[in-house]
PDB file of C-alpha atoms and ligand atoms in Angstrom:
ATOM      1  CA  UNK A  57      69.371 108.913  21.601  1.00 48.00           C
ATOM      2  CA  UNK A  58      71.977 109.677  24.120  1.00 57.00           C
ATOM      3  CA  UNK A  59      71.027 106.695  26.608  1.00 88.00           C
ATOM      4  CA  UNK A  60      69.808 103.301  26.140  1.00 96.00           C
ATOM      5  CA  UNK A  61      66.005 103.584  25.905  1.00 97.00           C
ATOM      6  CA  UNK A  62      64.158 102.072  28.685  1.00 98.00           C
ATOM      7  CA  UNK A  63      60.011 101.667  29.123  1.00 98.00           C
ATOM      8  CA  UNK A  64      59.297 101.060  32.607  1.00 98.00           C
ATOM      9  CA  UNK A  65      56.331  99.458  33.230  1.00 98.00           C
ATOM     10  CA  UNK A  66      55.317  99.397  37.604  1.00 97.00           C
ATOM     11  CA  UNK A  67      51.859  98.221  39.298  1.00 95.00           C
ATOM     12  CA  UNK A  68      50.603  96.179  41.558  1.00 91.00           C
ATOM     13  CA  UNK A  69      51.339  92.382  41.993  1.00 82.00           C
ATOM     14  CA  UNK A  70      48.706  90.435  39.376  1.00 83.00           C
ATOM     15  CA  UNK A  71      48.083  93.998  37.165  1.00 90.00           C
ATOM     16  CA  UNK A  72      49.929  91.570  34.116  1.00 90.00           C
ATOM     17  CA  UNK A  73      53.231  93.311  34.369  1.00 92.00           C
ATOM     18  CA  UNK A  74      55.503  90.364  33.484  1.00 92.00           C
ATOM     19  CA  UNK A  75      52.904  88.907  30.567  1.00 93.00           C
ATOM     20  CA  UNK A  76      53.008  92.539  28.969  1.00 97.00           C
ATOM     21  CA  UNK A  77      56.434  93.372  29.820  1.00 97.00           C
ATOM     22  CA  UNK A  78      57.528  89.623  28.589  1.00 96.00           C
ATOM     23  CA  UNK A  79      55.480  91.017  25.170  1.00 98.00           C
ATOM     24  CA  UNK A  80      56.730  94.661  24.531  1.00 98.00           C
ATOM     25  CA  UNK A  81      60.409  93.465  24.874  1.00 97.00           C
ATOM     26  CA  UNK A  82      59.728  90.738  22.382  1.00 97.00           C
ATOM     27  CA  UNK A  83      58.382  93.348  20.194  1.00 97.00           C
ATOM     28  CA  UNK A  84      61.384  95.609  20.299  1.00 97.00           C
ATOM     29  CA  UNK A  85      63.805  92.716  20.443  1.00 97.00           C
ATOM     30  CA  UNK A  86      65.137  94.341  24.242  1.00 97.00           C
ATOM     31  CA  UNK A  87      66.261  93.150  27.196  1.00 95.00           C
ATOM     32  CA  UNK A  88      64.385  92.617  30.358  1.00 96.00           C
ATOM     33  CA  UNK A  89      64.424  93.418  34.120  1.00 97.00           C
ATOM     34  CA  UNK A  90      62.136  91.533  36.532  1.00 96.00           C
ATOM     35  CA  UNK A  91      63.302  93.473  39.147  1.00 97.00           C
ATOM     36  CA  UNK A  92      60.597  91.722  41.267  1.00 95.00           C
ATOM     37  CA  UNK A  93      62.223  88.092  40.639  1.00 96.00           C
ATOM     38  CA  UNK A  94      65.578  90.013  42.159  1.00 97.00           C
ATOM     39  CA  UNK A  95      63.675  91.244  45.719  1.00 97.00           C
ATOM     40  CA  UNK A  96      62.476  87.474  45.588  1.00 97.00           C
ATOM     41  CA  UNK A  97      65.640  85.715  44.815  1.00 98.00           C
ATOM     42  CA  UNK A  98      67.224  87.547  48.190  1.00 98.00           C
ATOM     43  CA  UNK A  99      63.835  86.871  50.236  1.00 98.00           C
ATOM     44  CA  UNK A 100      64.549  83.106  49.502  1.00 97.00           C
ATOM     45  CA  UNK A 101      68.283  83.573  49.995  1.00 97.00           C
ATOM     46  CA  UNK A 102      67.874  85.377  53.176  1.00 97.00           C
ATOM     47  CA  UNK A 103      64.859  82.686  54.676  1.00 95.00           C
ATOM     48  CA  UNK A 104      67.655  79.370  53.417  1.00 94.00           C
ATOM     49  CA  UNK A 105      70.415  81.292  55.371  1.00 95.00           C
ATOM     50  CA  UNK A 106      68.215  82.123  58.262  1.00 96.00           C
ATOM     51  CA  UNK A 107      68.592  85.699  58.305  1.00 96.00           C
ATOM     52  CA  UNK A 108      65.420  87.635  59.823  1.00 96.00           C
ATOM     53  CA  UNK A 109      63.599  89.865  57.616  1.00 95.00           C
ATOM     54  CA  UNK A 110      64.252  93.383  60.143  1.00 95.00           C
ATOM     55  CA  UNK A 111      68.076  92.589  59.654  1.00 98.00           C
ATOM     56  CA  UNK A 112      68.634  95.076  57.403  1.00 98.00           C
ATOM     57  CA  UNK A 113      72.566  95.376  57.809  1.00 98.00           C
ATOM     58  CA  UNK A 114      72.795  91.251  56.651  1.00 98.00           C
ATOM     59  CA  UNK A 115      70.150  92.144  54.255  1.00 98.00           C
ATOM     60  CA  UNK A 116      71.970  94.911  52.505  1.00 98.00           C
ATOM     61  CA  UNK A 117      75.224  92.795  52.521  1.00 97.00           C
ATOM     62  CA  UNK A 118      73.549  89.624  50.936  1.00 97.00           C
ATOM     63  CA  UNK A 119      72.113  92.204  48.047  1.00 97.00           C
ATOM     64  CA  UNK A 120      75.399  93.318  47.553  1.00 97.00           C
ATOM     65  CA  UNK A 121      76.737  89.951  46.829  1.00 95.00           C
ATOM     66  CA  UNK A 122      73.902  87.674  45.734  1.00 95.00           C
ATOM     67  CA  UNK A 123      75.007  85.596  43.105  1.00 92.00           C
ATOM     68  CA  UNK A 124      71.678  85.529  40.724  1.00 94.00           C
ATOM     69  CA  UNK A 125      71.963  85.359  37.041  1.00 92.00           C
ATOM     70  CA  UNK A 126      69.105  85.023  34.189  1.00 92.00           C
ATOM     71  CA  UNK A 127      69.700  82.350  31.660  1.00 91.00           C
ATOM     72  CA  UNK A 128      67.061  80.725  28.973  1.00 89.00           C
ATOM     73  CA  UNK A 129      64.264  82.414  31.362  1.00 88.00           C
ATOM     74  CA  UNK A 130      65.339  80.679  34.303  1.00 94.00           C
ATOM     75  CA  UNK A 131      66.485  81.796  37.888  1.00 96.00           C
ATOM     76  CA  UNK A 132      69.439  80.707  39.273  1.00 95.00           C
ATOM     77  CA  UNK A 133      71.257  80.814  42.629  1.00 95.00           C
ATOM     78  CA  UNK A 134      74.726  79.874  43.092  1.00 92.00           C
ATOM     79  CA  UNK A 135      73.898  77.743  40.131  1.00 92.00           C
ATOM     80  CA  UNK A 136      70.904  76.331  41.472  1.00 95.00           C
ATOM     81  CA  UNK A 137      67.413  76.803  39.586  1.00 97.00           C
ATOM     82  CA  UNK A 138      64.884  78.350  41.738  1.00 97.00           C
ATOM     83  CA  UNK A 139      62.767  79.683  39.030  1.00 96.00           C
ATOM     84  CA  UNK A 140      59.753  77.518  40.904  1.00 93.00           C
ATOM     85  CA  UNK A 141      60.778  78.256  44.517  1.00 95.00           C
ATOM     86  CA  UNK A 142      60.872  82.096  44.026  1.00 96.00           C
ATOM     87  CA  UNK A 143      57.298  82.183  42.917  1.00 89.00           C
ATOM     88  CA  UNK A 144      55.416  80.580  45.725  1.00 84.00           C
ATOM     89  CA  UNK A 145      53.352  83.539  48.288  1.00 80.00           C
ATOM     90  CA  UNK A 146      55.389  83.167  51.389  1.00 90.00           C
ATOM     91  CA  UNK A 147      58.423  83.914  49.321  1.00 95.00           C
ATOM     92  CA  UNK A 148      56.380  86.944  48.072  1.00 89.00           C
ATOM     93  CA  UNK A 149      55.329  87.826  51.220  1.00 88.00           C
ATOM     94  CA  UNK A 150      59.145  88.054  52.970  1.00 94.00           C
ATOM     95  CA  UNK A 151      60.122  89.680  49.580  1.00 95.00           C
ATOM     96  CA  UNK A 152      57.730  92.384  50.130  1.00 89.00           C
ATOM     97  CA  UNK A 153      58.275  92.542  53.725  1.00 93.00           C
ATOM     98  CA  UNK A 154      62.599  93.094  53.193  1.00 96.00           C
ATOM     99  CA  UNK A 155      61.616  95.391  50.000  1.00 94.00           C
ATOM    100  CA  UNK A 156      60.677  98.074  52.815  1.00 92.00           C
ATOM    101  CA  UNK A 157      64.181  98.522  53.762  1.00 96.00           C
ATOM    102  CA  UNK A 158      66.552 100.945  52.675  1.00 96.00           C
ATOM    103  CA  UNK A 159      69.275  99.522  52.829  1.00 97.00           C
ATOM    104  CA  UNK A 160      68.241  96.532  50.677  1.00 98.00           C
ATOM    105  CA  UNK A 161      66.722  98.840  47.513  1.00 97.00           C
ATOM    106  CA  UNK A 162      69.852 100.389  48.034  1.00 97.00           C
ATOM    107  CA  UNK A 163      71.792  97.427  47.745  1.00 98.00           C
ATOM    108  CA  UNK A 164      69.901  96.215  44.951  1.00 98.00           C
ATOM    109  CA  UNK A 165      69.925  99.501  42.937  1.00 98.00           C
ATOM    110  CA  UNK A 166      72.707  99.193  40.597  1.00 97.00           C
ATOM    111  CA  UNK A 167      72.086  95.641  40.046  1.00 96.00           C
ATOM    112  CA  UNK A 168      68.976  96.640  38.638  1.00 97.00           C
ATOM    113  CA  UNK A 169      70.612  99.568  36.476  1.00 97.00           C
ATOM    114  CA  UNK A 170      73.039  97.135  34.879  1.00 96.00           C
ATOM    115  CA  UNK A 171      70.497  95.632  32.813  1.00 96.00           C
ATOM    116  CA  UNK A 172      69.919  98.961  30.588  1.00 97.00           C
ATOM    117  CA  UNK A 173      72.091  97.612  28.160  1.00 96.00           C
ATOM    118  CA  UNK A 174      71.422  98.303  24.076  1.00 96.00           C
ATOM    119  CA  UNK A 175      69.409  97.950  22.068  1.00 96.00           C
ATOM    120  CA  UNK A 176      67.240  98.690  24.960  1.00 97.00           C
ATOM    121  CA  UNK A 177      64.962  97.807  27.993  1.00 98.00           C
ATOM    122  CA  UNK A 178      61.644  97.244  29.149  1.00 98.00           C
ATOM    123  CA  UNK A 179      61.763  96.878  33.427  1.00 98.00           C
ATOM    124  CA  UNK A 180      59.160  95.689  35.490  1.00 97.00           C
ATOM    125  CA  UNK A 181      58.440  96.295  39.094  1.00 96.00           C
ATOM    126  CA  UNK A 182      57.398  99.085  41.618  1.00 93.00           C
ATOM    127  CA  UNK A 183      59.715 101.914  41.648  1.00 95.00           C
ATOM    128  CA  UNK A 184      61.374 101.368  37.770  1.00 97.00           C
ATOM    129  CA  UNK A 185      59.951 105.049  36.944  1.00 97.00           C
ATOM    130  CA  UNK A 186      59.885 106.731  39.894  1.00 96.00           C
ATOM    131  CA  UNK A 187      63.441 105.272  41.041  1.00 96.00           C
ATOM    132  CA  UNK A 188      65.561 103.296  39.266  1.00 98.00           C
ATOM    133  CA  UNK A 189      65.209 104.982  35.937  1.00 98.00           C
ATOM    134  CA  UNK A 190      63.759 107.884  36.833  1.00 97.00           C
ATOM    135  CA  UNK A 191      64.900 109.408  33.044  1.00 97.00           C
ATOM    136  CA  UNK A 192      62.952 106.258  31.441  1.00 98.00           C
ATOM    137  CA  UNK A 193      62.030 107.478  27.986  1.00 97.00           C
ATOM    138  CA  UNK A 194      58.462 105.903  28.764  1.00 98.00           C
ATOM    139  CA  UNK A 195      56.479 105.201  32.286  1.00 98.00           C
ATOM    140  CA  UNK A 196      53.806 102.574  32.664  1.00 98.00           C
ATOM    141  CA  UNK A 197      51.744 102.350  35.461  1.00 97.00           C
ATOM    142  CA  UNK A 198      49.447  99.140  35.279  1.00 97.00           C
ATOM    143  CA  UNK A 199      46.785  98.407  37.771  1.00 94.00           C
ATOM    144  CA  UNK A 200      43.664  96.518  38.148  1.00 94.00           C
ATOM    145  CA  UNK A 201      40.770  95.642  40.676  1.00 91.00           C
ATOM    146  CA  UNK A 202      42.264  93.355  43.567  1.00 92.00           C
ATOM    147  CA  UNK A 203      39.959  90.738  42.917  1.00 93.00           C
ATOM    148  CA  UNK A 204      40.620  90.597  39.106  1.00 94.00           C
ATOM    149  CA  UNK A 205      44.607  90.428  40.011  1.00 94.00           C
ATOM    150  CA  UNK A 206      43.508  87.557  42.540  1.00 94.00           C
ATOM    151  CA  UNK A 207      42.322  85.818  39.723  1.00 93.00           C
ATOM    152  CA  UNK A 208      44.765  86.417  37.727  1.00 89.00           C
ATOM    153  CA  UNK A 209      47.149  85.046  40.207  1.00 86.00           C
ATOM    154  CA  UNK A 210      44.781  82.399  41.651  1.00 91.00           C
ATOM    155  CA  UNK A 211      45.024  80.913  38.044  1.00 91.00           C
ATOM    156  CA  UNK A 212      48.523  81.199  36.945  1.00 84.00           C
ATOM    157  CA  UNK A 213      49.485  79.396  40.410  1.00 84.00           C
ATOM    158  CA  UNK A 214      47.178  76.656  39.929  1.00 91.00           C
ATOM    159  CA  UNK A 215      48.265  76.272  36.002  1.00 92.00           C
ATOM    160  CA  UNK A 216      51.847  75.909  37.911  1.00 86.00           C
ATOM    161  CA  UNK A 217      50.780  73.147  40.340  1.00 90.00           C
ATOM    162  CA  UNK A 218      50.425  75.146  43.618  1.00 84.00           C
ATOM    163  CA  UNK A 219      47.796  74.214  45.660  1.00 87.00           C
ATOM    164  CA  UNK A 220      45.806  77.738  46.380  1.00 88.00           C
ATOM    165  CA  UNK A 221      42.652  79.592  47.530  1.00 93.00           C
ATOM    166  CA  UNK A 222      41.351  82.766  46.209  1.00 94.00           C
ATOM    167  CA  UNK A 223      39.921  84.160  49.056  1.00 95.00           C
ATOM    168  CA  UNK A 224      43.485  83.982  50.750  1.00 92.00           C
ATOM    169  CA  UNK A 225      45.243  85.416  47.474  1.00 91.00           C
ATOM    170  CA  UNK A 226      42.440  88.221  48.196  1.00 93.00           C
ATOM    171  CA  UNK A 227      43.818  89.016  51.485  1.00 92.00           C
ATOM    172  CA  UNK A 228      47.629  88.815  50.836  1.00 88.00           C
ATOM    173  CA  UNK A 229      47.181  90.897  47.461  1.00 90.00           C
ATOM    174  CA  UNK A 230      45.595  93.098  49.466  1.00 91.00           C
ATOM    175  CA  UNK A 231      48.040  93.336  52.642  1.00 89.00           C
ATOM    176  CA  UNK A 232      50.782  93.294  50.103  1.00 85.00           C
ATOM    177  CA  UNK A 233      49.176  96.138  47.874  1.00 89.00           C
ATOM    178  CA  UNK A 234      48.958  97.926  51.358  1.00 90.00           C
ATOM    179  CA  UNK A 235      53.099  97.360  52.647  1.00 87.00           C
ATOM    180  CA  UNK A 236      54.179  98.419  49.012  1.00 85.00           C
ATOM    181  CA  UNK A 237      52.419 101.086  48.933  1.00 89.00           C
ATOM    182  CA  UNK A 238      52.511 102.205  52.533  1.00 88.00           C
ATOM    183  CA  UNK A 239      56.350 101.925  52.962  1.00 87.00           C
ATOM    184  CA  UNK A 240      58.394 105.043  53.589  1.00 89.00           C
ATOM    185  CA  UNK A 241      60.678 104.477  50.636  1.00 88.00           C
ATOM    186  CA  UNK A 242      60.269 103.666  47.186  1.00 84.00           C
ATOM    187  CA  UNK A 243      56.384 103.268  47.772  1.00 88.00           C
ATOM    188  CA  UNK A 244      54.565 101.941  44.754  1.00 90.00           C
ATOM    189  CA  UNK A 245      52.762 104.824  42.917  1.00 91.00           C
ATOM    190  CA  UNK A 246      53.186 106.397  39.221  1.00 95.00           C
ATOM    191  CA  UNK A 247      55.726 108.232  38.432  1.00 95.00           C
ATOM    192  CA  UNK A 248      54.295 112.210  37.642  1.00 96.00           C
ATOM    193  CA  UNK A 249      54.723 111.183  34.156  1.00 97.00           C
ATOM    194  CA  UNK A 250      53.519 108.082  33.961  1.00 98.00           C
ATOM    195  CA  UNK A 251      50.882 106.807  32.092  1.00 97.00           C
ATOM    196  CA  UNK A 252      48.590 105.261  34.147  1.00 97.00           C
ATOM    197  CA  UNK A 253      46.803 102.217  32.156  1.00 97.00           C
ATOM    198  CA  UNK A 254      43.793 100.164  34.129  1.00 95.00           C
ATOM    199  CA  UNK A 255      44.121  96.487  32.640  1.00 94.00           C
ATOM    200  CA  UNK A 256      40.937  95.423  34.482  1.00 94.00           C
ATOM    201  CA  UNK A 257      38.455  95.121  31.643  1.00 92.00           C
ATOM    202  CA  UNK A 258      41.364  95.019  29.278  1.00 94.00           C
ATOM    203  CA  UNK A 259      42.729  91.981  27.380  1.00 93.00           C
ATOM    204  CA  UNK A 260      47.169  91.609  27.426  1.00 94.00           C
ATOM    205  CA  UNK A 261      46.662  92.489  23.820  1.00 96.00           C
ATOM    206  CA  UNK A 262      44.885  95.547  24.135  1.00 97.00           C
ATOM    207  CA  UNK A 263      47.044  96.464  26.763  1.00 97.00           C
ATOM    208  CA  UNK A 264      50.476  96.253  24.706  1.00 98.00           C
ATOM    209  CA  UNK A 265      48.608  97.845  21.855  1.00 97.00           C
ATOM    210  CA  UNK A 266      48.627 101.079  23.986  1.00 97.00           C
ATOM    211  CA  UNK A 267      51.832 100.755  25.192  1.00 98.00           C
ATOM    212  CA  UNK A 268      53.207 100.204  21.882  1.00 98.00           C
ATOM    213  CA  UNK A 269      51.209 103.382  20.243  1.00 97.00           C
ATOM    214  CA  UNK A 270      52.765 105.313  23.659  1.00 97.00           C
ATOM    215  CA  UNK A 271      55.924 104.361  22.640  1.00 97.00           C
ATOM    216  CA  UNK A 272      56.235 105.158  18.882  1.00 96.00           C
ATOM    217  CA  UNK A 273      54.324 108.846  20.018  1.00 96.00           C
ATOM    218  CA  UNK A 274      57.689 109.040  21.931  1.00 95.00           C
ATOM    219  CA  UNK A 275      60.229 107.877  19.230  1.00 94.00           C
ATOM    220  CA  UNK A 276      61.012 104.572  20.431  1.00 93.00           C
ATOM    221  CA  UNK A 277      61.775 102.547  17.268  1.00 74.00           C
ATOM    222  CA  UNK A 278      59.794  99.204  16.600  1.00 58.00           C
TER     223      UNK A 278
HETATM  224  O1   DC B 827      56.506  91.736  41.403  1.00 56.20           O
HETATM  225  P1   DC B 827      56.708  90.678  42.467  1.00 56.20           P
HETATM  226  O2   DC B 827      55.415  90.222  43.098  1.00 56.20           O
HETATM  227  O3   DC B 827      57.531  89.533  41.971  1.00 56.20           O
HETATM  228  O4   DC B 827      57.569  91.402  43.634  1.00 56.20           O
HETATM  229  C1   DC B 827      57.771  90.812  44.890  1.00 56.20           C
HETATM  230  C2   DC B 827      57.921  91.891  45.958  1.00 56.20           C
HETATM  231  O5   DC B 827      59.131  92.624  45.756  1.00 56.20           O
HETATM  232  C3   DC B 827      56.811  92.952  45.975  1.00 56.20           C
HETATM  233  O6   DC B 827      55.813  92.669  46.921  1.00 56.20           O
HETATM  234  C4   DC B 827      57.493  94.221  46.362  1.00 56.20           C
HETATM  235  C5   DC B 827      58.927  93.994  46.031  1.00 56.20           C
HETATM  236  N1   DC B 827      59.380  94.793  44.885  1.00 56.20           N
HETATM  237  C6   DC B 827      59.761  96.095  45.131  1.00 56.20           C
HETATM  238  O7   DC B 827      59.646  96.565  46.256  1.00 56.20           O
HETATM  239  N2   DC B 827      60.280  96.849  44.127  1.00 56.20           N
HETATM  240  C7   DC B 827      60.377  96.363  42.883  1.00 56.20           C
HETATM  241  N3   DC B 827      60.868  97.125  41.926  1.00 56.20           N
HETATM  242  C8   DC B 827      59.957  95.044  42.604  1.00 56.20           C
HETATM  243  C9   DC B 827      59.459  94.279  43.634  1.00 56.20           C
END
């Protein structure tokens, strides 16, 4: 293979990207992208520095030159672990909001192709197959009911020791669902050749089992 292989797997916030995308990289022993942790690390960025969320020419600078790095699965900024602070909903929420603007995908888009480094990649996010790596030699698109992802979410916040309700997580799942797939560019949908998996009666495992027999049917060594 001429490029470093990459499975992109997009959806929804809650459809288990991350879990599964944490899983099928394990599995091939590849790197990965959480291309969402990357919009969030410059929503928190931007909010400490004051910068407004419609100030797209600061935005697009700060994504140019945000120092973020991935070590030992942990999130730091200029040094500083944030792993924790990036996670919490209002960070989502400005992350989704400043993931609207041109200028900032822009700004962010090599970042994100730097990762596709050998043996090879699994990225997760919104636009990894219809963007990013639009030549991916496997599309995911992983969705689920928005009440199942607001349990999903509900729980994994609470496990972390966030104080939550899930008829709010509801709502913003479903006014986020709504900006990321309304915006102008980038908008969340699968990619023409994606395949389109619906995890809501599913279990993670029988999820990557699928993924898994997409990608040997395409070659992708194991
Ligand atoms: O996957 P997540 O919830 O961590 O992503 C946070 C926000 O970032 C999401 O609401 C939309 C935005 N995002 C995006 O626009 N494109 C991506 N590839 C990943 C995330």
């Amino acid at each position: 293979m001429s490029q470093v292989p990459v499975i992109t797997i997009d959806g929804p916030s809650g459809s288990g990207k991350g879990t599964v995308t944490a899983l099928v990289a394990a599995h091939f022993g590849w790197q990965v992208l959480d291309s969402g942790a990357i919009y969030r690390v410059l929503a928190l960025a931007a909010e400490q520095s004051g910068i407004a969320p419609t100030n797209e020419a600061a935005l697009r600078t700060m994504a140019l030159q945000l120092q973020v790095q991935f070590v030992d699965g942990k999130t730091l900024l200029n040094g500083a672990d944030i792993s924790r602070a990036i996670r919490n909903e209002t960070v989502g929420a400005y992350a989704s909001q400043i993931a609207a603007l041109p200028g900032v995908r822009e700004g962010l888009l090599q970042r994100q192709r730097d990762f596709r480094l050998a043996p090879g990649l699994v990225a997760d996010g919104r636009d990894m197959g219809t963007v990013v790596f639009a030549d991916a030699q496997l599309k995911v698109f992983l969705t689920a009911s928005a009440e199942e992802r607001a349990r999903r979410r509900y729980l994994q916040l609470k496990n972390a020791g966030h104080s939550v309700s899930l008829p709010d997580l509801v709502e913003e799942i479903r006014a986020r669902d709504e900006r990321d797939t309304g915006r102008e560019v980038a908008p969340l949908k699968p990619a023409d050749d994606a395949v389109v998996l619906d995890s809501t009666t599913l279990t993670i495992e029988q999820v990557v089992e699928r993924i898994l027999a997409e990608a040997t049917a395409r070659g992708l060594a194991g």
